[in-house]
């Protein structure tokens, strides 16, 4: 027990450990196995994976790109809807998969004191295309610059003061913030799957499908696997009542 306490003590340096008891916004994230890559919609830190029929049906037109491990090219692939996720065909041996969902309609979030907003979802597993390949299709994206070091990008430019959540498979979560160069360094104390999540609010007004919005709510998730480290133990159910 003392070694685990020491781990937690070290992790709190430079970041805020979060034990969420409030509702978070939904987003998309990717999970891969030996057969395929799947798109989930919900909240990884809350163990929420939406289904169809249900809230998964809010995701109407996700687009996906699969980067080949043979020639490095990124090819568009149409995700296939299932009851609890979308499957991305041809991703078994891919070096990277990227998805976006920008078809969601403008919503009036006045009851949440947020005004008229449009949400966009972006997700990635694996790194950006190799030099000379097409640019990333994701407006909100990230690049890995070293072990546990990333740069958050918005429309190709480093994003200052962006908040990034690191979510482990046991629902442990930690929040970090990028520096002036858009760089962030994270902690991954356990082996296993992690989801990195960023919500970036773009306050530039615009119009989509004939409806005006006051700002964009851009979500990005990045999925990674750590092969070394302590056993994370079982997932801890959220205390949220939502």
Short mmCIF file of N, CA and C in Angstrom, two decimals, residues 45-193:
data_model
loop_
_atom_site.label_atom_id
_atom_site.label_comp_id
_atom_site.label_asym_id
_atom_site.label_seq_id
_atom_site.Cartn_x
_atom_site.Cartn_y
_atom_site.Cartn_z
N UNK A 45 -14.16 8.12 -18.74
CA UNK A 45 -13.93 8.23 -17.31
C UNK A 45 -15.15 7.85 -16.48
N UNK A 46 -16.31 7.78 -17.13
CA UNK A 46 -17.55 7.42 -16.44
C UNK A 46 -18.00 5.99 -16.81
N UNK A 47 -17.18 5.28 -17.59
CA UNK A 47 -17.53 3.94 -18.07
C UNK A 47 -18.83 3.94 -18.87
N UNK A 48 -19.07 5.05 -19.58
CA UNK A 48 -20.30 5.20 -20.37
C UNK A 48 -19.99 4.96 -21.84
N UNK A 49 -20.65 3.98 -22.44
CA UNK A 49 -20.58 3.72 -23.87
C UNK A 49 -22.02 3.67 -24.38
N UNK A 50 -22.40 4.68 -25.14
CA UNK A 50 -23.79 4.78 -25.60
C UNK A 50 -24.11 3.70 -26.64
N UNK A 51 -25.42 3.41 -26.75
CA UNK A 51 -25.88 2.36 -27.65
C UNK A 51 -26.86 2.90 -28.68
N UNK A 52 -27.14 2.05 -29.66
CA UNK A 52 -28.18 2.30 -30.65
C UNK A 52 -29.19 1.15 -30.60
N UNK A 53 -30.50 1.43 -30.49
CA UNK A 53 -31.12 2.77 -30.41
C UNK A 53 -30.72 3.47 -29.12
N UNK A 54 -30.56 4.79 -29.24
CA UNK A 54 -30.16 5.57 -28.09
C UNK A 54 -29.26 6.71 -28.51
N UNK A 55 -28.43 7.17 -27.60
CA UNK A 55 -27.61 8.35 -27.85
C UNK A 55 -26.53 8.13 -28.90
N UNK A 56 -26.16 6.89 -29.15
CA UNK A 56 -25.19 6.64 -30.22
C UNK A 56 -25.72 7.11 -31.56
N UNK A 57 -27.05 7.18 -31.68
CA UNK A 57 -27.67 7.63 -32.94
C UNK A 57 -27.45 9.11 -33.19
N UNK A 58 -26.97 9.85 -32.17
CA UNK A 58 -26.60 11.25 -32.40
C UNK A 58 -25.41 11.37 -33.34
N UNK A 59 -24.62 10.31 -33.41
CA UNK A 59 -23.46 10.28 -34.30
C UNK A 59 -23.93 9.73 -35.64
N UNK A 60 -24.13 10.62 -36.60
CA UNK A 60 -24.79 10.24 -37.84
C UNK A 60 -23.85 10.00 -39.00
N UNK A 61 -22.73 10.74 -39.07
CA UNK A 61 -21.90 10.64 -40.28
C UNK A 61 -20.41 10.76 -39.95
N UNK A 62 -19.88 9.85 -39.13
CA UNK A 62 -18.44 9.92 -38.85
C UNK A 62 -17.63 9.54 -40.09
N UNK A 63 -16.50 10.20 -40.25
CA UNK A 63 -15.59 9.89 -41.35
C UNK A 63 -14.30 9.32 -40.76
N UNK A 64 -13.68 8.39 -41.47
CA UNK A 64 -12.49 7.74 -40.95
C UNK A 64 -11.42 7.65 -42.03
N UNK A 65 -10.17 7.72 -41.57
CA UNK A 65 -9.01 7.52 -42.43
C UNK A 65 -8.11 6.48 -41.77
N UNK A 66 -7.62 5.54 -42.57
CA UNK A 66 -6.74 4.50 -42.08
C UNK A 66 -5.40 4.63 -42.78
N UNK A 67 -4.33 4.74 -41.98
CA UNK A 67 -2.99 4.86 -42.54
C UNK A 67 -2.38 3.47 -42.68
N UNK A 68 -2.01 3.12 -43.90
CA UNK A 68 -1.45 1.81 -44.18
C UNK A 68 -0.06 1.66 -43.59
N UNK A 69 0.23 0.46 -43.07
CA UNK A 69 1.58 0.19 -42.58
C UNK A 69 2.49 -0.30 -43.69
N UNK A 70 1.96 -0.33 -44.91
CA UNK A 70 2.74 -0.78 -46.06
C UNK A 70 3.32 0.41 -46.82
N UNK A 71 2.45 1.34 -47.27
CA UNK A 71 2.92 2.47 -48.06
C UNK A 71 2.78 3.81 -47.34
N UNK A 72 2.22 3.81 -46.13
CA UNK A 72 2.09 5.04 -45.36
C UNK A 72 0.96 5.95 -45.81
N UNK A 73 0.17 5.54 -46.80
CA UNK A 73 -0.90 6.38 -47.30
C UNK A 73 -2.12 6.31 -46.38
N UNK A 74 -2.83 7.43 -46.28
CA UNK A 74 -4.07 7.49 -45.51
C UNK A 74 -5.25 7.37 -46.46
N UNK A 75 -6.05 6.33 -46.26
CA UNK A 75 -7.18 6.06 -47.14
C UNK A 75 -8.49 6.23 -46.39
N UNK A 76 -9.49 6.87 -47.03
CA UNK A 76 -10.80 7.02 -46.37
C UNK A 76 -11.52 5.69 -46.28
N UNK A 77 -12.17 5.46 -45.14
CA UNK A 77 -12.92 4.24 -44.89
C UNK A 77 -14.25 4.63 -44.26
N UNK A 78 -15.32 3.99 -44.66
CA UNK A 78 -16.64 4.30 -44.09
C UNK A 78 -16.89 3.45 -42.85
N UNK A 79 -17.07 4.07 -41.68
CA UNK A 79 -17.37 3.31 -40.46
C UNK A 79 -18.72 2.60 -40.57
N UNK A 80 -18.81 1.42 -39.97
CA UNK A 80 -20.03 0.61 -39.99
C UNK A 80 -20.67 0.62 -38.61
N UNK A 81 -21.93 1.02 -38.55
CA UNK A 81 -22.63 1.14 -37.26
C UNK A 81 -22.99 -0.23 -36.70
N UNK A 82 -22.74 -0.42 -35.41
CA UNK A 82 -23.20 -1.59 -34.66
C UNK A 82 -24.02 -1.09 -33.48
N UNK A 83 -24.39 -1.98 -32.56
CA UNK A 83 -25.27 -1.59 -31.46
C UNK A 83 -24.59 -0.65 -30.48
N UNK A 84 -23.28 -0.84 -30.24
CA UNK A 84 -22.62 -0.06 -29.20
C UNK A 84 -21.40 0.69 -29.71
N UNK A 85 -21.13 0.64 -31.00
CA UNK A 85 -19.95 1.29 -31.56
C UNK A 85 -20.03 1.29 -33.07
N UNK A 86 -19.06 1.96 -33.70
CA UNK A 86 -18.84 1.85 -35.13
C UNK A 86 -17.56 1.04 -35.34
N UNK A 87 -17.54 0.20 -36.35
CA UNK A 87 -16.35 -0.56 -36.69
C UNK A 87 -15.69 0.06 -37.92
N UNK A 88 -14.36 0.14 -37.89
CA UNK A 88 -13.60 0.67 -39.02
C UNK A 88 -12.91 -0.49 -39.71
N UNK A 89 -13.39 -0.84 -40.89
CA UNK A 89 -12.81 -1.95 -41.64
C UNK A 89 -11.42 -1.59 -42.15
N UNK A 90 -10.57 -2.60 -42.31
CA UNK A 90 -9.24 -2.37 -42.87
C UNK A 90 -8.26 -1.78 -41.91
N UNK A 91 -8.60 -1.75 -40.62
CA UNK A 91 -7.72 -1.11 -39.64
C UNK A 91 -6.91 -2.09 -38.82
N UNK A 92 -6.99 -3.39 -39.15
CA UNK A 92 -6.33 -4.42 -38.35
C UNK A 92 -4.84 -4.18 -38.22
N UNK A 93 -4.16 -3.87 -39.33
CA UNK A 93 -2.71 -3.68 -39.31
C UNK A 93 -2.32 -2.23 -39.61
N UNK A 94 -3.22 -1.31 -39.34
CA UNK A 94 -2.94 0.10 -39.63
C UNK A 94 -1.96 0.68 -38.61
N UNK A 95 -1.17 1.65 -39.07
CA UNK A 95 -0.28 2.36 -38.15
C UNK A 95 -1.00 3.51 -37.46
N UNK A 96 -2.09 3.99 -38.06
CA UNK A 96 -2.86 5.08 -37.45
C UNK A 96 -4.27 5.08 -38.02
N UNK A 97 -5.21 5.51 -37.19
CA UNK A 97 -6.60 5.70 -37.60
C UNK A 97 -7.06 7.05 -37.07
N UNK A 98 -7.70 7.83 -37.93
CA UNK A 98 -8.23 9.14 -37.52
C UNK A 98 -9.69 9.23 -37.91
N UNK A 99 -10.51 9.84 -37.06
CA UNK A 99 -11.92 10.01 -37.37
C UNK A 99 -12.35 11.44 -37.04
N UNK A 100 -13.39 11.86 -37.73
CA UNK A 100 -14.01 13.15 -37.40
C UNK A 100 -15.51 13.03 -37.60
N UNK A 101 -16.22 13.81 -36.84
CA UNK A 101 -17.68 13.92 -36.96
C UNK A 101 -18.03 15.40 -36.82
N UNK A 102 -18.31 16.02 -37.95
CA UNK A 102 -18.60 17.46 -37.98
C UNK A 102 -20.01 17.74 -38.49
N UNK A 103 -20.87 16.72 -38.49
CA UNK A 103 -22.20 16.88 -39.06
C UNK A 103 -23.27 17.21 -38.03
N UNK A 104 -22.89 17.30 -36.75
CA UNK A 104 -23.90 17.56 -35.72
C UNK A 104 -24.48 18.96 -35.88
N UNK A 105 -25.76 19.08 -35.65
CA UNK A 105 -26.47 20.35 -35.84
C UNK A 105 -26.18 21.32 -34.71
N UNK A 106 -26.45 22.57 -34.96
CA UNK A 106 -26.31 23.61 -33.93
C UNK A 106 -27.39 23.40 -32.87
N UNK A 107 -27.00 23.54 -31.59
CA UNK A 107 -27.95 23.34 -30.51
C UNK A 107 -28.01 24.57 -29.61
N UNK A 108 -29.20 24.80 -29.07
CA UNK A 108 -29.40 25.88 -28.10
C UNK A 108 -29.10 25.33 -26.72
N UNK A 109 -27.98 25.75 -26.14
CA UNK A 109 -27.57 25.28 -24.82
C UNK A 109 -27.79 26.35 -23.76
N UNK A 110 -28.80 27.19 -23.97
CA UNK A 110 -29.07 28.28 -23.04
C UNK A 110 -29.37 27.78 -21.64
N UNK A 111 -30.00 26.62 -21.53
CA UNK A 111 -30.32 26.10 -20.19
C UNK A 111 -29.06 25.73 -19.41
N UNK A 112 -27.96 25.56 -20.14
CA UNK A 112 -26.67 25.32 -19.50
C UNK A 112 -25.82 26.59 -19.48
N UNK A 113 -26.45 27.71 -19.85
CA UNK A 113 -25.78 29.02 -19.91
C UNK A 113 -24.61 29.01 -20.90
N UNK A 114 -24.80 28.29 -22.02
CA UNK A 114 -23.75 28.16 -23.01
C UNK A 114 -24.12 28.74 -24.37
N UNK A 115 -25.35 29.22 -24.54
CA UNK A 115 -25.75 29.82 -25.81
C UNK A 115 -25.91 28.80 -26.93
N UNK A 116 -25.80 29.29 -28.17
CA UNK A 116 -25.92 28.42 -29.34
C UNK A 116 -24.54 27.89 -29.70
N UNK A 117 -24.44 26.57 -29.78
CA UNK A 117 -23.13 25.94 -29.99
C UNK A 117 -23.24 24.80 -30.99
N UNK A 118 -22.13 24.56 -31.65
CA UNK A 118 -22.01 23.40 -32.52
C UNK A 118 -20.84 22.55 -32.01
N UNK A 119 -21.08 21.26 -31.88
CA UNK A 119 -20.03 20.35 -31.41
C UNK A 119 -19.40 19.61 -32.58
N UNK A 120 -18.09 19.47 -32.53
CA UNK A 120 -17.33 18.66 -33.48
C UNK A 120 -16.51 17.65 -32.69
N UNK A 121 -16.40 16.43 -33.24
CA UNK A 121 -15.66 15.38 -32.56
C UNK A 121 -14.51 14.90 -33.44
N UNK A 122 -13.34 14.74 -32.81
CA UNK A 122 -12.16 14.24 -33.50
C UNK A 122 -11.53 13.16 -32.63
N UNK A 123 -10.97 12.14 -33.24
CA UNK A 123 -10.32 11.08 -32.48
C UNK A 123 -9.21 10.46 -33.31
N UNK A 124 -8.21 9.97 -32.61
CA UNK A 124 -7.06 9.38 -33.28
C UNK A 124 -6.49 8.26 -32.42
N UNK A 125 -5.93 7.26 -33.14
CA UNK A 125 -5.10 6.25 -32.51
C UNK A 125 -3.91 6.08 -33.44
N UNK A 126 -2.69 6.14 -32.94
CA UNK A 126 -1.52 6.17 -33.79
C UNK A 126 -1.17 7.59 -34.17
N UNK A 127 -0.01 7.76 -34.79
CA UNK A 127 0.51 9.10 -35.01
C UNK A 127 0.17 9.68 -36.38
N UNK A 128 0.53 10.94 -36.56
CA UNK A 128 0.24 11.67 -37.79
C UNK A 128 0.89 11.00 -38.99
N UNK A 129 0.36 11.24 -40.19
CA UNK A 129 0.97 10.67 -41.39
C UNK A 129 2.44 11.05 -41.50
N UNK A 130 3.20 10.20 -42.18
CA UNK A 130 4.62 10.45 -42.38
C UNK A 130 4.84 11.68 -43.26
N UNK A 131 6.06 12.22 -43.22
CA UNK A 131 6.39 13.39 -44.04
C UNK A 131 6.07 13.12 -45.50
N UNK A 132 5.45 14.08 -46.15
CA UNK A 132 5.09 13.93 -47.55
C UNK A 132 3.70 13.40 -47.77
N UNK A 133 3.07 12.86 -46.72
CA UNK A 133 1.70 12.37 -46.82
C UNK A 133 0.74 13.53 -46.63
N UNK A 134 -0.55 13.34 -46.98
CA UNK A 134 -1.52 14.43 -46.79
C UNK A 134 -1.57 14.90 -45.35
N UNK A 135 -1.89 16.17 -45.16
CA UNK A 135 -1.99 16.74 -43.82
C UNK A 135 -3.13 16.08 -43.05
N UNK A 136 -3.07 16.19 -41.74
CA UNK A 136 -4.11 15.60 -40.91
C UNK A 136 -5.47 16.19 -41.26
N UNK A 137 -6.50 15.36 -41.34
CA UNK A 137 -7.86 15.88 -41.61
C UNK A 137 -8.53 16.45 -40.38
N UNK A 138 -7.90 16.35 -39.22
CA UNK A 138 -8.52 16.76 -37.96
C UNK A 138 -8.18 18.21 -37.63
N UNK A 139 -9.21 19.03 -37.43
CA UNK A 139 -8.98 20.43 -37.07
C UNK A 139 -8.29 20.54 -35.71
N UNK A 140 -8.69 19.67 -34.77
CA UNK A 140 -8.06 19.59 -33.46
C UNK A 140 -7.31 18.27 -33.39
N UNK A 141 -6.00 18.34 -33.17
CA UNK A 141 -5.18 17.13 -33.26
C UNK A 141 -3.99 17.25 -32.32
N UNK A 142 -3.15 16.23 -32.29
CA UNK A 142 -1.96 16.29 -31.47
C UNK A 142 -0.83 15.50 -32.10
N UNK A 143 0.39 15.86 -31.75
CA UNK A 143 1.58 15.16 -32.18
C UNK A 143 2.35 14.71 -30.95
N UNK A 144 2.89 13.50 -31.03
CA UNK A 144 3.72 13.03 -29.93
C UNK A 144 5.16 13.47 -30.18
N UNK A 145 5.79 14.07 -29.17
CA UNK A 145 7.14 14.61 -29.31
C UNK A 145 8.14 13.88 -28.43
N UNK A 146 7.72 12.81 -27.80
CA UNK A 146 8.61 12.05 -26.93
C UNK A 146 7.76 11.25 -25.96
N UNK A 147 8.41 10.46 -25.09
CA UNK A 147 7.64 9.68 -24.11
C UNK A 147 6.75 10.59 -23.25
N UNK A 148 5.46 10.38 -23.34
CA UNK A 148 4.48 11.14 -22.55
C UNK A 148 4.53 12.64 -22.81
N UNK A 149 5.00 13.05 -23.97
CA UNK A 149 5.06 14.47 -24.33
C UNK A 149 4.33 14.68 -25.64
N UNK A 150 3.41 15.67 -25.66
CA UNK A 150 2.57 15.91 -26.83
C UNK A 150 2.46 17.40 -27.10
N UNK A 151 2.14 17.72 -28.35
CA UNK A 151 1.78 19.08 -28.74
C UNK A 151 0.35 19.06 -29.24
N UNK A 152 -0.51 19.90 -28.68
CA UNK A 152 -1.89 20.02 -29.11
C UNK A 152 -1.97 21.07 -30.21
N UNK A 153 -2.64 20.74 -31.30
CA UNK A 153 -2.73 21.62 -32.47
C UNK A 153 -4.19 21.92 -32.79
N UNK A 154 -4.45 23.18 -33.11
CA UNK A 154 -5.77 23.57 -33.62
C UNK A 154 -5.57 24.28 -34.95
N UNK A 155 -6.13 23.69 -35.98
CA UNK A 155 -5.96 24.17 -37.35
C UNK A 155 -4.48 24.34 -37.69
N UNK A 156 -3.70 23.36 -37.22
CA UNK A 156 -2.28 23.30 -37.54
C UNK A 156 -1.37 24.13 -36.67
N UNK A 157 -1.94 24.89 -35.72
CA UNK A 157 -1.14 25.77 -34.87
C UNK A 157 -1.17 25.28 -33.42
N UNK A 158 -0.02 25.38 -32.71
CA UNK A 158 0.02 24.96 -31.30
C UNK A 158 -1.02 25.70 -30.47
N UNK A 159 -1.67 24.97 -29.57
CA UNK A 159 -2.77 25.51 -28.78
C UNK A 159 -2.29 25.75 -27.34
N UNK A 160 -2.21 27.02 -26.98
CA UNK A 160 -1.76 27.42 -25.65
C UNK A 160 -2.87 27.23 -24.62
N UNK A 161 -2.49 26.82 -23.42
CA UNK A 161 -3.39 26.70 -22.26
C UNK A 161 -4.55 25.74 -22.51
N UNK A 162 -4.34 24.76 -23.37
CA UNK A 162 -5.38 23.76 -23.59
C UNK A 162 -5.37 22.75 -22.44
N UNK A 163 -6.54 22.40 -21.95
CA UNK A 163 -6.65 21.42 -20.88
C UNK A 163 -6.77 20.02 -21.47
N UNK A 164 -5.97 19.12 -20.95
CA UNK A 164 -5.97 17.74 -21.43
C UNK A 164 -6.22 16.80 -20.26
N UNK A 165 -7.19 15.92 -20.42
CA UNK A 165 -7.49 14.91 -19.42
C UNK A 165 -6.83 13.59 -19.82
N UNK A 166 -6.19 12.94 -18.88
CA UNK A 166 -5.60 11.62 -19.09
C UNK A 166 -6.44 10.63 -18.31
N UNK A 167 -7.02 9.66 -19.01
CA UNK A 167 -7.95 8.71 -18.39
C UNK A 167 -7.41 7.30 -18.56
N UNK A 168 -7.16 6.62 -17.44
CA UNK A 168 -6.67 5.25 -17.48
C UNK A 168 -7.84 4.27 -17.51
N UNK A 169 -7.53 3.00 -17.74
CA UNK A 169 -8.58 1.99 -17.86
C UNK A 169 -9.33 1.76 -16.55
N UNK A 170 -8.71 2.14 -15.42
CA UNK A 170 -9.38 1.99 -14.13
C UNK A 170 -10.17 3.24 -13.73
N UNK A 171 -10.33 4.18 -14.69
CA UNK A 171 -11.06 5.46 -14.58
C UNK A 171 -10.30 6.52 -13.79
N UNK A 172 -9.07 6.21 -13.34
CA UNK A 172 -8.21 7.27 -12.79
C UNK A 172 -8.06 8.36 -13.82
N UNK A 173 -8.13 9.63 -13.40
CA UNK A 173 -8.05 10.72 -14.35
C UNK A 173 -7.19 11.84 -13.79
N UNK A 174 -6.43 12.46 -14.67
CA UNK A 174 -5.57 13.56 -14.28
C UNK A 174 -5.68 14.65 -15.34
N UNK A 175 -5.63 15.91 -14.91
CA UNK A 175 -5.75 17.04 -15.83
C UNK A 175 -4.43 17.78 -15.94
N UNK A 176 -4.06 18.11 -17.18
CA UNK A 176 -2.85 18.87 -17.45
C UNK A 176 -3.20 20.05 -18.35
N UNK A 177 -2.25 20.97 -18.52
CA UNK A 177 -2.46 22.13 -19.38
C UNK A 177 -1.22 22.34 -20.24
N UNK A 178 -1.44 22.72 -21.51
CA UNK A 178 -0.33 22.97 -22.42
C UNK A 178 0.36 24.28 -22.07
N UNK A 179 1.64 24.37 -22.44
CA UNK A 179 2.40 25.61 -22.21
C UNK A 179 2.23 26.55 -23.40
N UNK A 180 3.03 27.59 -23.47
CA UNK A 180 2.91 28.60 -24.52
C UNK A 180 3.17 28.03 -25.90
N UNK A 181 3.88 26.92 -25.98
CA UNK A 181 4.18 26.27 -27.26
C UNK A 181 3.22 25.13 -27.57
N UNK A 182 2.17 25.01 -26.77
CA UNK A 182 1.18 23.95 -27.00
C UNK A 182 1.63 22.59 -26.51
N UNK A 183 2.72 22.54 -25.74
CA UNK A 183 3.30 21.27 -25.29
C UNK A 183 2.74 20.87 -23.93
N UNK A 184 2.52 19.58 -23.75
CA UNK A 184 2.04 19.07 -22.48
C UNK A 184 2.75 17.76 -22.18
N UNK A 185 3.09 17.56 -20.92
CA UNK A 185 3.72 16.33 -20.45
C UNK A 185 2.79 15.66 -19.46
N UNK A 186 2.56 14.38 -19.67
CA UNK A 186 1.55 13.67 -18.88
C UNK A 186 2.18 12.54 -18.06
N UNK A 187 1.38 11.93 -17.20
CA UNK A 187 1.77 10.77 -16.42
C UNK A 187 0.94 9.57 -16.85
N UNK A 188 1.58 8.42 -17.01
CA UNK A 188 0.89 7.17 -17.31
C UNK A 188 1.45 6.10 -16.38
N UNK A 189 0.99 6.05 -15.14
CA UNK A 189 1.61 5.19 -14.12
C UNK A 189 1.37 3.70 -14.29
N UNK A 190 0.29 3.33 -15.00
CA UNK A 190 -0.05 1.92 -15.13
C UNK A 190 0.10 1.45 -16.57
N UNK A 191 0.24 0.17 -16.74
CA UNK A 191 0.20 -0.39 -18.08
C UNK A 191 -1.27 -0.50 -18.52
N UNK A 192 -1.46 -0.55 -19.81
CA UNK A 192 -2.82 -0.69 -20.31
C UNK A 192 -3.24 0.48 -21.19
N UNK A 193 -4.55 0.62 -21.37
CA UNK A 193 -5.11 1.60 -22.28
C UNK A 193 -5.32 2.95 -21.59
#
